CSV table of C-alpha atoms in Angstrom, one decimal:
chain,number,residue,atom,x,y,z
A,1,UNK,CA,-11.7,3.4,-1.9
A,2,UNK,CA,-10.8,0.8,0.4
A,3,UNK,CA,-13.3,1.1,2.9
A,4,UNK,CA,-16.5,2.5,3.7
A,5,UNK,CA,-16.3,6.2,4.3
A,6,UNK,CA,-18.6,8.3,5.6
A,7,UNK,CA,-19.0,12.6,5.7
A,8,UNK,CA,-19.3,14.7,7.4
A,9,UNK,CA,-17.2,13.3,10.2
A,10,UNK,CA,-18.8,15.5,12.7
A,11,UNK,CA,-21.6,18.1,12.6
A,12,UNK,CA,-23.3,20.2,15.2
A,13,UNK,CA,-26.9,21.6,14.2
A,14,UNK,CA,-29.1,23.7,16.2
A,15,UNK,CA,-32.6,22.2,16.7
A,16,UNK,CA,-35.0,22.9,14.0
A,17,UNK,CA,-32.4,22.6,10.9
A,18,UNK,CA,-32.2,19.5,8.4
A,19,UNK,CA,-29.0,17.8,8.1
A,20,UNK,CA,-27.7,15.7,5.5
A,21,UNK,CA,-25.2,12.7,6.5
A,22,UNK,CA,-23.6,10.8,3.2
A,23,UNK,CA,-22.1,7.2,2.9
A,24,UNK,CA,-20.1,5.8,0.4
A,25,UNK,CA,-19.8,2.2,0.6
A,26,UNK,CA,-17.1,-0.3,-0.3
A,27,UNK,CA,-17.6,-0.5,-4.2
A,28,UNK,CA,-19.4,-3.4,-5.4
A,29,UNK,CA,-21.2,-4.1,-2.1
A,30,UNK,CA,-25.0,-5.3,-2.8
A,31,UNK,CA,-26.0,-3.6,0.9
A,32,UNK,CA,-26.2,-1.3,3.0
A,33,UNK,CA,-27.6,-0.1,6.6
A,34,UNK,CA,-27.4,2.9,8.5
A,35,UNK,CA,-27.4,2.8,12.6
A,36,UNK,CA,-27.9,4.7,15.2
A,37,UNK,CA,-25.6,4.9,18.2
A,38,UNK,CA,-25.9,6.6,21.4
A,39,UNK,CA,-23.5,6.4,24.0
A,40,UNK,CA,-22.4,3.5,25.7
A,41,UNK,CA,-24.8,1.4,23.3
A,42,UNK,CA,-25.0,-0.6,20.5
A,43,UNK,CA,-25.9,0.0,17.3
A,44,UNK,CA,-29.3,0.4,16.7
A,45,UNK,CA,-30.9,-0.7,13.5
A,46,UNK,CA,-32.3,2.7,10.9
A,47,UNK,CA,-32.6,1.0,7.5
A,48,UNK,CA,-31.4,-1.4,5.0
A,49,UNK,CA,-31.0,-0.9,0.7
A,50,UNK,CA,-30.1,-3.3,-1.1
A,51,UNK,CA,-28.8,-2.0,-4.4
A,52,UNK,CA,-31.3,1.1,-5.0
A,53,UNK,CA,-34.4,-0.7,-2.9
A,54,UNK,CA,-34.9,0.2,0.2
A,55,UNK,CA,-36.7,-2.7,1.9
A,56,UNK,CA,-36.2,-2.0,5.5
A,57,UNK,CA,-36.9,1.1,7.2
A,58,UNK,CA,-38.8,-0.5,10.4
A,59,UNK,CA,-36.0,1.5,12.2
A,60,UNK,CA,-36.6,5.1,11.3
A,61,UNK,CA,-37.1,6.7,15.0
A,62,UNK,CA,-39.7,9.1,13.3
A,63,UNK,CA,-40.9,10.6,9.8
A,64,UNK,CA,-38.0,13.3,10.2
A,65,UNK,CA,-36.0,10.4,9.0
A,66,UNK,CA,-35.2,9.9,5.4
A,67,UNK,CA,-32.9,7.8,3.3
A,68,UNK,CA,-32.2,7.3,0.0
A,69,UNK,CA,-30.0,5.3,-2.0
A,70,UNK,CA,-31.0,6.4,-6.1
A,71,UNK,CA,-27.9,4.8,-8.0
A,72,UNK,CA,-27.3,1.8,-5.6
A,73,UNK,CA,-24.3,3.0,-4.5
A,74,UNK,CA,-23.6,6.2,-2.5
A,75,UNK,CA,-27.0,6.9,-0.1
A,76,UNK,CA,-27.8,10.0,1.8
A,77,UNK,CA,-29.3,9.8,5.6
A,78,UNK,CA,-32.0,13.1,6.2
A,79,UNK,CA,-32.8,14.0,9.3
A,80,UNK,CA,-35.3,16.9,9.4
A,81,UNK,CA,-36.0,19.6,12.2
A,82,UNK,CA,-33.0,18.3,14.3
A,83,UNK,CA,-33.6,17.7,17.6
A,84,UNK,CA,-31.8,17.1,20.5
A,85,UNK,CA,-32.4,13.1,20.7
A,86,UNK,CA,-31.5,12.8,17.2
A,87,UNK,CA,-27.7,13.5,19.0
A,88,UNK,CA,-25.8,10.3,18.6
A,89,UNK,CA,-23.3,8.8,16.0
A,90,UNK,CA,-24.5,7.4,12.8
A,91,UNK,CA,-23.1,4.6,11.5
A,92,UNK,CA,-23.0,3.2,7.9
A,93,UNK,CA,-22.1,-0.3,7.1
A,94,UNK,CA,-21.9,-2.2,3.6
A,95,UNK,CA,-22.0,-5.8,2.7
A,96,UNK,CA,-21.4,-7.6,-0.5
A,97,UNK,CA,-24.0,-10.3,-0.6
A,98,UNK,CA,-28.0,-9.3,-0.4
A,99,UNK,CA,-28.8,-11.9,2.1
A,100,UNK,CA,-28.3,-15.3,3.5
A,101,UNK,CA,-26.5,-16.0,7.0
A,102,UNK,CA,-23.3,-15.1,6.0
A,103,UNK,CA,-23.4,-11.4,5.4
A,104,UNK,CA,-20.5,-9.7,6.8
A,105,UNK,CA,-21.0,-6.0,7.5
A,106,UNK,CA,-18.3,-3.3,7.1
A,107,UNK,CA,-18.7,-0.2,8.9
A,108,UNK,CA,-18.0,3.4,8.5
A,109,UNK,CA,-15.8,5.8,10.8
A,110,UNK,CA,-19.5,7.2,11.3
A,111,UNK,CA,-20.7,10.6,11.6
A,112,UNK,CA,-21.3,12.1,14.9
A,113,UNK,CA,-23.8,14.5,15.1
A,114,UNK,CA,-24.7,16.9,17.7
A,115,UNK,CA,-28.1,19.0,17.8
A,116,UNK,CA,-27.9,22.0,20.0
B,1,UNK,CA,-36.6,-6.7,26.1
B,2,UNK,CA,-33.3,-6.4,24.3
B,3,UNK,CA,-32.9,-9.1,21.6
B,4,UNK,CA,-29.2,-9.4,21.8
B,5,UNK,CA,-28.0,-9.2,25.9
B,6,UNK,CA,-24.7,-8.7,27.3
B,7,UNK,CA,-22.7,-7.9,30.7
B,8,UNK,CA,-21.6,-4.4,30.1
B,9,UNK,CA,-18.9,-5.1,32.2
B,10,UNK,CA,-16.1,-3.9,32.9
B,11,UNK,CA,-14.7,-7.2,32.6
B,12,UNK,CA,-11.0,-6.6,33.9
B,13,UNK,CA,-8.4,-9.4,33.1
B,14,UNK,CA,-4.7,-9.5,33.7
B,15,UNK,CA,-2.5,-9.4,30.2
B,16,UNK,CA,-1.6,-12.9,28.9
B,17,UNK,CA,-4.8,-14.0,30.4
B,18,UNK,CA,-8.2,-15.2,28.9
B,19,UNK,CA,-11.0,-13.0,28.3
B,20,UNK,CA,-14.6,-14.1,27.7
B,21,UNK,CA,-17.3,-12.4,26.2
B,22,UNK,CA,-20.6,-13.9,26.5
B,23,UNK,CA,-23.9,-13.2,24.4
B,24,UNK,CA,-27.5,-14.4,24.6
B,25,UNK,CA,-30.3,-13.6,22.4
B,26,UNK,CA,-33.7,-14.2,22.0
B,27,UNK,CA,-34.5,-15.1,18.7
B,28,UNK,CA,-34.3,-18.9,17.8
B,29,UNK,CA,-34.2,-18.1,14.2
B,30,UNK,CA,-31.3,-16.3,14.3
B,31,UNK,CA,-29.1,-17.9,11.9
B,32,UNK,CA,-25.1,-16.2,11.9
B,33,UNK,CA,-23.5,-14.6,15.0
B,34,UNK,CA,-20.9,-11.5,14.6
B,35,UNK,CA,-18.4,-9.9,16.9
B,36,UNK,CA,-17.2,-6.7,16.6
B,37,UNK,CA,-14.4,-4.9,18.6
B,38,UNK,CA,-15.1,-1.1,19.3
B,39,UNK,CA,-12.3,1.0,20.8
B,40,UNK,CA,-13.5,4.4,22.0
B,41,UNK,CA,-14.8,6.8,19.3
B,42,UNK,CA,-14.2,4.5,16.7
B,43,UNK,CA,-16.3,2.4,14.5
B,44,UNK,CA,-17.1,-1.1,14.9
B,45,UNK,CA,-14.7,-3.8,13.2
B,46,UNK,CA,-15.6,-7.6,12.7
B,47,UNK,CA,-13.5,-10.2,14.1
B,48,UNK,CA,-15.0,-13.5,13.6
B,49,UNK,CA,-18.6,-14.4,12.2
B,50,UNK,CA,-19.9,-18.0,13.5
B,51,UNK,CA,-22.9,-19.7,11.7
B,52,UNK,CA,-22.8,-23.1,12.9
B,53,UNK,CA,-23.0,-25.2,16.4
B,54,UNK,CA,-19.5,-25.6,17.8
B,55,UNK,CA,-16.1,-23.2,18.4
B,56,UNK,CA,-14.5,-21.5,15.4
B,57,UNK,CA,-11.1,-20.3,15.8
B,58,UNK,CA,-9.0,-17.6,14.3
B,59,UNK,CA,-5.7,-16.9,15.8
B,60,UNK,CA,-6.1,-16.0,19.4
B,61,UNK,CA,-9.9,-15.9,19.0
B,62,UNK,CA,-12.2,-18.5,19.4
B,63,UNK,CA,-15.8,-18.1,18.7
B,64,UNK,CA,-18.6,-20.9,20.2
B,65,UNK,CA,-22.0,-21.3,19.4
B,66,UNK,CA,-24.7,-23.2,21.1
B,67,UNK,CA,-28.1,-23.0,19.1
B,68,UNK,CA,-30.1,-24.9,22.3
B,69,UNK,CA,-29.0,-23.0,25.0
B,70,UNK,CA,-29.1,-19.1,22.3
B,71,UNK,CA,-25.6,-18.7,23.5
B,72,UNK,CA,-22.9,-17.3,22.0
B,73,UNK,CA,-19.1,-16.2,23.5
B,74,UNK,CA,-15.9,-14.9,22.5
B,75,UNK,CA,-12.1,-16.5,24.0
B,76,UNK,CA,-9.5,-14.1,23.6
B,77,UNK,CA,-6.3,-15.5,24.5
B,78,UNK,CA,-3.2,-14.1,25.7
B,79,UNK,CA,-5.2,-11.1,26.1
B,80,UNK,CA,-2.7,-7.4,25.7
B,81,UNK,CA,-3.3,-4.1,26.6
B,82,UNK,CA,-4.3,-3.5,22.9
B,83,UNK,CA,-7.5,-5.9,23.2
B,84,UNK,CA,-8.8,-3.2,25.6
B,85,UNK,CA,-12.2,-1.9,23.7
B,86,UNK,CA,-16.3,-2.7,23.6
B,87,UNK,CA,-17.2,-6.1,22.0
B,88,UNK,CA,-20.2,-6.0,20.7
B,89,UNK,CA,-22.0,-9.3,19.8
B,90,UNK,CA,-24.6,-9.3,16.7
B,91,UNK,CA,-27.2,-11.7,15.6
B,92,UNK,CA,-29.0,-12.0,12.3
B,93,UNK,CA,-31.5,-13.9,10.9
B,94,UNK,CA,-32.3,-13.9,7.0
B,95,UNK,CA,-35.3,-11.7,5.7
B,96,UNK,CA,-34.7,-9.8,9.4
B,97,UNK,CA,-32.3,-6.9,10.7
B,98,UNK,CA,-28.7,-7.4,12.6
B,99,UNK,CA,-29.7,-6.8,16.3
B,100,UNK,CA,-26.8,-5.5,18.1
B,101,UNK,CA,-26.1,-5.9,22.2
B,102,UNK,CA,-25.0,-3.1,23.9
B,103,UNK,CA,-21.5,-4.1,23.9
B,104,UNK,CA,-19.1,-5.7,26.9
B,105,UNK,CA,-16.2,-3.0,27.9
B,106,UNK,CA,-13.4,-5.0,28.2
B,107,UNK,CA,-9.8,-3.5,30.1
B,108,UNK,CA,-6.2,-5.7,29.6
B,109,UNK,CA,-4.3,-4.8,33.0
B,110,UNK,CA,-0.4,-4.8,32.0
């Protein structure tokens, strides 16, 4: 695809289930993050692959957060026992290069999540 | 203390005017400076990256950067209705994360 895309574009969980929030990136891009956004803020930093590696995940608000990224390409965002501060959009973003100043992110139409 | 500080505004300009967007941050090794325009429910979209000291322009956009003073803004000329959204500022530094600011609301009056 052209861009990156991201499902489901909206979920609603009651507290206490595991959800599962997908992104594909832009193909051929080297990285990618996940954010966290709340209202009327910006995005706040989860975790970062690049390729299959995950070598940041300083960001994960708490062990109920898990990512993965197996093939390098697609990667899968878990959030465990939902609760209701996990309620925010999550945003994926992709980048071609691995590192160095200039690397441009791409983002997602997100995935706004709601826990009930 | 946020990283990456901005005036959440609302900054209100009149159309054709010139908007400006200002950004500080906190970490001296940041290296490259984004800004991203956010309309409302959207995702964020990049508009100009600056990596070195000076003013960068891209059609009605200019971007400055000055490294001694961790200072970074965003001219939008000619401002329209359409420029209405959050402009968020990013900074990143190699080997570290993107920090975000919380984003400047911006409104064009017609």
């Amino acid at each position: 695809g052209a861009g990156v895309s991201q499902s489901p574009r909206y979920k609603v969980a009651k507290r206490g289930q595991d959800v599962a929030l997908r992104c594909d990136p832009i193909s051929g891009h080297v990285s990618l993050f996940w954010y966290q956004q709340a209202l009327g803020q910006g995005p706040e930093f989860l975790t970062y692959f690049q390729n299959e590696a995950q070598l940041d995940k300083s960001g994960l608000p708490s062990d109920r957060f898990f990512a993965e990224r197996p093939e390098g390409s697609v990667s899968t965002l878990k959030i465990q026992r939902t609760q209701q501060e996990d309620s925010a959009v999550y945003l994926c973003a992709s980048s071609f290069l691995s590192g160095g100043f200039s690397n441009e992110q791409f983002f997602g139409p997100g995935t706004r999540l709601t826990v009930l | 203390q946020k990283e990456v500080e901005q005036n959440s505004g609302p900054l209100s300009v009149p159309e054709g005017a010139i908007a400006s967007l200002n950004c500080t941050y906190s970490d001296r090794g940041s290296q490259s400076f984004f800004w991203y325009r956010q309309y409302s429910g959207k995702s964020p979209e990049l508009i100009m990256s600056i990596y070195s000291y000076g003013d960068k322009e891209d059609g009605r956009f200019t971007a400055q950067l000055n490294k001694a003073s961790q200072y970074v803004s965003l001219l939008i000329r000619d401002s329209q209705p359409s420029d209405s959204a959050t402009y968020l500022c990013a900074a990143y530094r190699d080997g570290q994360n993107f920090v975000f600011g919380p984003g400047t609301r911006l409104s064009v009056l017609p």
